[in-house]
Structure formats: structure tokens, C-alpha cells
Amino acid sequence: MLAAGPLRTDRTPPSKPRCPPDRCVASAALPASPWLLASLQARVRARPWARTTRHYNLRMSKRAIAHCPRNAGLPALALVAAALGVAGCDGLQYVHHVAQAQFSINRETEPIADVLASGRLSAEDADKLRLIVKARDYAAGTMGLRAGTSYTTFYDTQGQPLAYNLSAARRDALLARTWSFPIVGEVPYLAFFDEDYLRRVERRLQDEGFDTLTYELDAYSTLGVFEDPVRSPMLKRGTLDLVETVIHELLHNTVWRNGATVFNESLATFVGRQGAIEFLRQEYGEDSGWPAVAVRFYADTDAVNAFLLRFYEDLAAYYGGPGTPEEKTAGREAVFAAWRTRFETDVLPLLNYPDSFRGYGRLPTNNAWVLANYRYNLDLHVFAQVYEAAGHNWAAALGVYRAAAAAPGDPFEYLRNWLRERAAAAAATRGGDDAGGPGG
């Protein structure tokens, strides 16, 4: 199982400091679906099956994709498939294609130093690769994230997509389709390295009555199981987005709770953002304009996330109301349409960089899209409050986040209880100081 990285749904971080708000956008093009611009999931493009899979050396024909693959290593993979709880041909096929692609990637990586020395990258891409190395070193050395050998090697996809993410949700409720895996537990998405296979699974889910969401991946975390290289599509990102992505992915290597995707992704979103601001401040200086651009952009992101949370709650109330599943599905477009209008009138005019978020005015009528936003951005302020209470000390804050991930029950509630207990202890200390003062 692969852990997805930071989700950017139609938001484009500013690519340069001190630029006019209407020009502070990344140079990367918007994806084909106008509402989705994912940070590790860039452009969705249809590609011929052979071209999509060729650079992974999958060696699987369309017939093998349509039926159970029959390769020498499949008996062992059958045991893994059984552990996944995805019995039979489907489970075996999925495990086979992911494992073979991942091992192929690992075989074809190169040390970053060799790639830079070869001179084959453009000057811009070489600078971005050096920036990734600096961000990795900062995340490991200053923040204390578990980096291992991640982002010390480079994998060139030769212009092909790296992989794809697929998620699904019921059309009459905000309920995600989930899959269970060893190590990571229950997750609401799957990664695919073959677009033809992806589309077949997507069509099957749609036939079963699910909304689906697919997008390209340009980065993901294997949670330290494999060496995570820099994948060449990452170099299409702007500076802020690139740094945030590196830190987001390394956080997954550091703190992970099985089956708690919303906690895992939301924590990585906060740590990636906060770490990016601090890195830019150290690397370029406050006067460079980069920290200020990042702070303003993330303030916009928070405003959009607050809007999307209100939308989520209103949509959940609609689905929880009277009516049959068919009636709710037929009537939901009116809810989506109303919130599209609200975004255009109530949110967009107040943003620092409105052009970076304009795509939210085209919210798709798709519950899988709604849930994707939700799982990456829940209660970020709770993580921020813990970091502040820990004295902006990453070692202390990460210790609390790890404890929340390891504790039974809701990890968000663990953090809220930790904050309440810390506030109560501080109040008691202040009260004791007052009582024991002069004349006490």
C-alpha cells in the first residue's frame, strides 16, 4: 500500500515572491479536470496502455490484465493478497501489479549526485533537485523527521505518468469505499501504475453506484518500507509546493496510525505547510518575500478549507434527511450548485491570490471529491495548537503526535485532551504563583 501525499484540489501555490496577486501562481498547467490540482497528483491525461506501462517493465499483456497474471512469483503474492482481505483474482492481480512496478522503480533509481553531475537536467530542474535535497536535510536535521534514504535518489519516468490514485464514495451519502491492507490498515484510496487497469476498476466501481475520483501521482510515501526516490514529475512543481511535498511525505515515514487516513493526511498537511514556511525563512531569509508569500497563501487555503468544511456539513445534513437513495442522488445537484455560488460571492473576493483558487467555483457533483478534500484538511488548528504549546519545538510536538497515533480511540480527541490538560496545569501554576506571591 502506498500513502498519498499532500492533496491540492485546484490550488496553485505562488511560484515567486513579491509578485502581483493575479500572477502569483505556479507555472504548471491546471489539470484536465478543472477542479483538481493535486500536489502529488498532477495532470490527468489519457494515454495508450503500452506507453503508460512501458517504463515500469510490467510485461503484462491486456489479456493478463483482464485475467489472473501467471508469473513465477505469484504463489507468494497470493499469501499477500489473502492478507489484504481481497480474495481471489482481484487481490492477486492488484498486489502483483503494484509490487512489480515498485520493484522496477527501485531498480532504475540513480543517486541524485550522479544525476546532477551528468548535466542532463535543465538548469531549472537541477536547481529544483538541489532544493529537494535541502528540504530533505532540513526535515531530517532540524525537524527530526525520519528520512532514511528517501529523496537521495532520482527516478525518471521519461515523461510518462508515475502512478494514479483512485478513490470512491457512495452517491447518496458521504461514505467512502475503503480497502484493507497490512501495516497501514483500512484506507480510502488505491494506487495504480497501469492506466488501463485503473480505468477498468473505476468503471466497475461506477457500475456499482459509486462516485469516483482519479488523478495522477507525482509523489507518494511507502512509509519507509522502500527507498522513496525523487520522481521526475515532482520537478514540475513550484518552490513552495515542492518543499511542502517533501516534508509532507517524510512526515508519513515518521508518524502513522493504521486505518486513520484523515488523521495521517491532515497531520502531514499541517507539518508540511509549517515546515515549508520555516524552511523558506531559513533558506532565503525573511526579506526575500518567500515566507510572507507562503503565509498569505496558506491563509487563503485555510479560508477555502473552512468553506469546504461548511459545505461538507451541509451536504451531510442533506444526505441524512428524508428521501430514498435515488431521490437524494437526483436532488444533490441543487446543493452543489448553491455552494458553487457561495464560493464565488463569499470567499473568492476575500482571498490574497484568488486566481490560485478560482477552480473551486466549479465544484464537481462528486462525493469522492468532497471526501478527498475533507481527509486532507481536518482540524489543522489542533495540530497547530499542539505545536505552539510545545514551544514550536518539533521534537516535542512530534512526540505528542506519535502518542496520539499510538493511543487507543480517536487521535484528534487525544490531542484535544492533551491541550486541555496542559492548559489546566498552566492555570494551576499561575494560581499557585499568585497565592504564593509577596504577602501570601
PDB file of C-alpha atoms in Angstrom, residues 167-177 209-213 367-368:
ATOM      1  CA  SER A 167     -10.977   6.804  -4.531  1.00  0.00           C
ATOM      2  CA  ALA A 168     -14.725   6.232  -4.464  1.00  0.00           C
ATOM      3  CA  ALA A 169     -17.776   7.187  -2.411  1.00  0.00           C
ATOM      4  CA  ARG A 170     -21.463   6.430  -2.337  1.00  0.00           C
ATOM      5  CA  ARG A 171     -23.579   8.810  -4.394  1.00  0.00           C
ATOM      6  CA  ASP A 172     -26.274   9.189  -1.732  1.00  0.00           C
ATOM      7  CA  ALA A 173     -24.005   9.630   1.317  1.00  0.00           C
ATOM      8  CA  LEU A 174     -20.579  10.898   2.340  1.00  0.00           C
ATOM      9  CA  LEU A 175     -19.279   7.379   2.859  1.00  0.00           C
ATOM     10  CA  ALA A 176     -16.023   6.303   1.243  1.00  0.00           C
ATOM     11  CA  ARG A 177     -15.343   2.943  -0.315  1.00  0.00           C
ATOM     12  CA  GLY A 209     -23.132   3.022  -7.882  1.00  0.00           C
ATOM     13  CA  PHE A 210     -20.071   4.901  -6.622  1.00  0.00           C
ATOM     14  CA  ASP A 211     -18.759   8.355  -7.446  1.00  0.00           C
ATOM     15  CA  THR A 212     -15.079   8.030  -8.356  1.00  0.00           C
ATOM     16  CA  LEU A 213     -12.095  10.363  -8.346  1.00  0.00           C
ATOM     17  CA  ASN A 367     -18.856  12.831  -3.204  1.00  0.00           C
ATOM     18  CA  ALA A 368     -15.433  11.261  -3.730  1.00  0.00           C
TER      19      ALA A 368
END
